[in-house]
Short mmCIF file of C-alpha atoms in Angstrom, two decimals:
data_model
loop_
_atom_site.label_atom_id
_atom_site.label_comp_id
_atom_site.label_asym_id
_atom_site.label_seq_id
_atom_site.Cartn_x
_atom_site.Cartn_y
_atom_site.Cartn_z
CA ALA A 1 1.75 -28.43 2.05
CA TYR A 2 2.57 -30.75 5.10
CA TYR A 3 1.65 -34.18 3.30
CA TYR A 4 3.27 -32.69 0.06
CA LEU A 5 6.22 -31.49 1.94
CA GLU A 6 6.78 -34.48 3.90
CA GLN A 7 6.32 -37.08 0.35
CA SER A 8 9.25 -34.58 -0.86
CA THR A 9 12.69 -36.43 -2.27
CA GLU A 10 14.78 -34.12 -3.12
CA LYS A 11 17.61 -33.47 -0.57
CA GLU A 12 17.45 -32.27 2.11
CA ALA A 13 18.49 -28.83 1.83
CA LEU A 14 15.98 -28.17 -0.46
CA VAL A 15 13.73 -29.47 2.47
CA PHE A 16 15.01 -27.89 5.20
CA PRO A 17 14.04 -23.89 4.32
CA VAL A 18 10.71 -25.07 3.29
CA ARG A 19 9.97 -27.44 6.14
CA ILE A 20 11.59 -23.97 8.52
CA HIS A 21 9.43 -21.83 6.32
CA TYR A 22 6.17 -23.92 7.23
CA LEU A 23 6.38 -23.98 10.75
CA PHE A 24 7.09 -20.23 10.53
CA SER A 25 3.95 -19.70 8.56
CA LYS A 26 2.05 -22.09 11.61
CA ASN A 27 4.47 -19.86 14.88
CA ASP A 28 5.37 -23.37 15.58
CA PHE A 29 8.57 -21.79 17.06
CA GLU A 30 9.65 -25.25 19.02
CA GLY A 31 9.34 -26.93 16.12
CA ILE A 32 12.13 -24.81 14.06
CA VAL A 33 14.04 -24.75 17.41
CA ALA A 34 14.09 -28.78 16.84
CA GLU A 35 14.92 -28.90 13.11
CA ALA A 36 17.53 -26.26 13.88
CA LYS A 37 19.26 -27.95 16.28
CA LYS A 38 18.88 -31.64 13.68
CA THR A 39 20.27 -29.68 10.53
CA ALA A 40 22.62 -27.21 12.21
CA ALA A 41 26.16 -29.42 11.40
CA ASP A 42 25.11 -30.29 8.27
CA TYR A 43 23.44 -27.09 6.31
CA GLU A 44 24.31 -22.88 6.60
CA PRO A 45 20.53 -21.11 5.87
CA ASP A 46 20.08 -19.12 3.42
CA GLU A 47 18.82 -15.49 4.40
CA TRP A 48 15.45 -15.95 5.17
CA THR A 49 15.56 -19.48 6.75
CA ALA A 50 18.07 -18.58 8.95
CA TYR A 51 15.84 -15.05 9.74
CA ARG A 52 12.60 -17.29 10.75
CA ILE A 53 15.45 -20.39 12.83
CA GLY A 54 16.52 -16.55 14.35
CA GLU A 55 13.41 -15.39 15.46
CA ALA A 56 12.29 -18.38 16.97
CA PHE A 57 14.88 -18.97 19.12
CA LEU A 58 14.13 -15.53 19.99
CA GLN A 59 10.43 -16.15 20.84
CA GLN A 60 12.20 -18.90 23.11
CA SER A 61 14.39 -16.64 25.23
CA ASP A 62 17.89 -18.13 23.98
CA PHE A 63 19.00 -14.90 22.66
CA GLN A 64 22.69 -16.38 21.78
CA LEU A 65 21.48 -18.29 19.11
CA ALA A 66 18.91 -16.03 17.99
CA LEU A 67 22.07 -13.74 17.60
CA LYS A 68 23.60 -16.50 15.50
CA TYR A 69 20.86 -16.74 13.74
CA PHE A 70 19.90 -12.61 12.74
CA SER A 71 23.48 -12.01 12.44
CA LEU A 72 23.38 -14.69 9.22
CA ALA A 73 21.13 -13.03 7.68
CA GLU A 74 22.35 -9.70 7.87
CA LYS A 75 25.72 -11.48 6.41
CA ARG A 76 23.75 -12.44 3.93
CA MET A 77 21.57 -9.51 3.12
CA PRO A 78 23.18 -6.34 5.26
CA LEU A 79 20.35 -3.78 3.69
CA HIS A 80 17.77 -5.54 5.00
CA LEU A 81 16.93 -3.64 8.04
CA ASP A 82 14.10 -6.30 9.65
CA PHE A 83 17.02 -8.27 10.12
CA LEU A 84 18.88 -5.90 11.60
CA GLU A 85 16.42 -4.72 14.11
CA LYS A 86 15.87 -8.30 15.68
CA LYS A 87 19.49 -8.46 15.51
CA GLY A 88 19.56 -5.22 17.71
CA ILE A 89 16.22 -6.58 20.21
CA ALA A 90 19.33 -10.00 20.03
CA LEU A 91 21.85 -8.09 21.50
CA MET A 92 19.24 -5.54 23.91
CA ALA A 93 18.25 -9.12 25.89
CA LEU A 94 22.14 -10.37 26.03
CA LYS A 95 22.84 -6.76 26.94
CA ARG A 96 24.97 -5.57 24.61
CA ILE A 97 23.52 -1.97 24.86
CA ARG A 98 26.47 -0.40 23.06
CA GLU A 99 25.84 -2.95 20.35
CA ALA A 100 22.40 -2.34 20.71
CA LYS A 101 22.77 0.96 19.84
CA ASP A 102 24.38 1.05 17.03
CA THR A 103 22.92 -1.37 15.25
CA PHE A 104 19.30 0.06 16.06
CA LEU A 105 21.13 3.99 13.79
CA ARG A 106 22.82 2.06 11.45
CA VAL A 107 18.36 1.14 10.63
CA LEU A 108 17.81 4.75 10.85
CA SER A 109 20.84 5.29 9.00
CA GLU A 110 18.80 3.52 6.11
CA ASN A 111 15.28 4.64 6.76
CA PRO A 112 14.75 7.31 9.69
CA LYS A 113 10.60 6.71 9.63
CA ARG A 114 11.44 2.75 11.40
CA PRO A 115 8.98 2.92 14.42
CA VAL A 116 10.17 -0.01 15.33
CA ALA A 117 14.19 0.82 15.50
CA LEU A 118 12.93 4.30 16.86
CA CYS A 119 11.32 2.39 19.98
CA ASN A 120 13.65 0.04 20.73
CA LEU A 121 17.00 2.33 20.76
CA GLY A 122 14.61 5.01 23.29
CA TYR A 123 14.52 0.85 25.51
CA ALA A 124 18.61 0.99 24.78
CA GLU A 125 18.55 4.47 25.91
CA ALA A 126 16.31 4.30 29.11
CA LEU A 127 18.36 1.40 30.24
CA THR A 128 21.26 3.65 30.21
CA GLY A 129 19.98 6.69 32.19
CA ASN A 130 19.38 9.15 29.16
CA PHE A 131 15.82 9.22 29.85
CA PRO A 132 14.98 12.27 27.67
CA GLU A 133 16.78 10.63 24.90
CA ALA A 134 14.70 7.77 25.24
CA GLU A 135 11.91 9.81 25.73
CA LYS A 136 12.63 11.48 22.31
CA ARG A 137 13.12 8.33 20.24
CA TYR A 138 9.30 7.63 21.62
CA ASP A 139 8.30 10.42 20.73
CA GLU A 140 9.53 9.59 17.13
CA ALA A 141 7.89 6.44 16.95
CA ILE A 142 5.02 7.23 18.27
CA ALA A 143 4.77 10.37 16.11
CA LEU A 144 4.94 7.85 12.80
CA ASP A 145 2.38 5.88 14.61
CA PRO A 146 0.18 5.91 17.02
CA ASP A 147 -1.08 3.02 17.64
CA TYR A 148 2.44 1.75 18.41
CA ALA A 149 1.38 -0.03 22.54
CA GLN A 150 4.78 -0.13 23.36
CA ALA A 151 5.88 3.60 22.03
CA VAL A 152 3.07 4.34 24.23
CA ILE A 153 4.29 2.66 27.17
CA ASN A 154 7.65 3.03 26.87
CA LYS A 155 6.56 6.62 27.14
CA ALA A 156 4.39 6.13 30.10
CA ALA A 157 6.99 5.15 32.12
CA ILE A 158 9.54 7.68 31.08
CA LEU A 159 6.96 9.87 32.06
CA ALA A 160 5.35 8.09 35.79
CA LEU A 161 9.43 7.64 36.21
CA ARG A 162 8.91 11.43 36.39
CA GLY A 163 6.11 11.97 38.66
CA GLU A 164 3.80 12.69 35.63
CA ILE A 165 1.25 9.86 37.10
CA ASN A 166 -2.32 11.57 35.71
CA GLU A 167 -0.51 12.18 32.05
CA ALA A 168 1.09 8.72 32.53
CA GLN A 169 -2.63 6.50 33.24
CA ARG A 170 -4.29 8.50 30.14
CA LEU A 171 -1.68 7.39 27.43
CA LEU A 172 -1.93 3.44 29.55
CA ILE A 173 -5.48 3.79 28.90
CA ASN A 174 -5.11 4.47 25.00
CA VAL A 175 -3.37 1.40 24.78
CA LEU A 176 -5.85 -0.18 26.50
CA ARG A 177 -8.97 1.17 24.27
CA LYS A 178 -7.47 -0.22 21.56
CA GLU A 179 -6.05 -4.16 23.07
CA PRO A 180 -7.29 -4.70 25.96
CA GLU A 181 -5.30 -7.81 26.89
CA ASN A 182 -2.37 -5.60 26.92
CA LYS A 183 -0.45 -7.05 29.35
CA GLN A 184 2.18 -4.31 30.24
CA ALA A 185 -0.50 -1.72 30.45
CA LEU A 186 -2.70 -3.68 32.49
CA GLU A 187 0.03 -4.15 34.88
CA GLY A 188 1.73 -0.52 34.40
CA LEU A 189 -1.46 0.58 35.86
CA LYS A 190 -1.79 -1.64 38.15
CA ARG A 191 1.47 0.17 39.55
CA LEU A 192 0.54 3.37 39.12
CA ALA A 193 -2.90 3.22 41.51
CA GLN A 194 -0.28 2.10 44.22
CA ASN A 195 1.44 4.85 44.54
#
């Protein structure tokens, strides 16, 4: 595919989104960032290309540019919930918690059965100290997807804060049964063992 892509005589505006898609399929986020920076001034990407570029910047921890591209994707497809969830994640990383919460609530108003939005909304609530609401959102995410490790880990953190160490450990052990290399669960168990 790369060979034929590089042989193309089409205009760059037609080749660029295909090149980004190719790099995205290989998880070559550094390559996407390099291409985006090289072409940024000359080209405004379609929604899927913007989403893929946003994900690459998110993976490289450039949250401001991730937000820019996720916002562009959302502008072109305002009801695409994956785009909105990623925008909310970028907002959270930028510590724009109120905007992130509003974005996740918008996702849930369109589809209340989105575990990623529920978990991230719970995390936003936890960051603002609203632990009962955070736990409620984690429980909703887990009810929809019992194997959603991030929601289970986040719930374990709430339980640990409340002093329910045994229950928190049980949840983290369950995560590790399915994902033995999960770094957050391993680190959480290590911390709990020190208490």
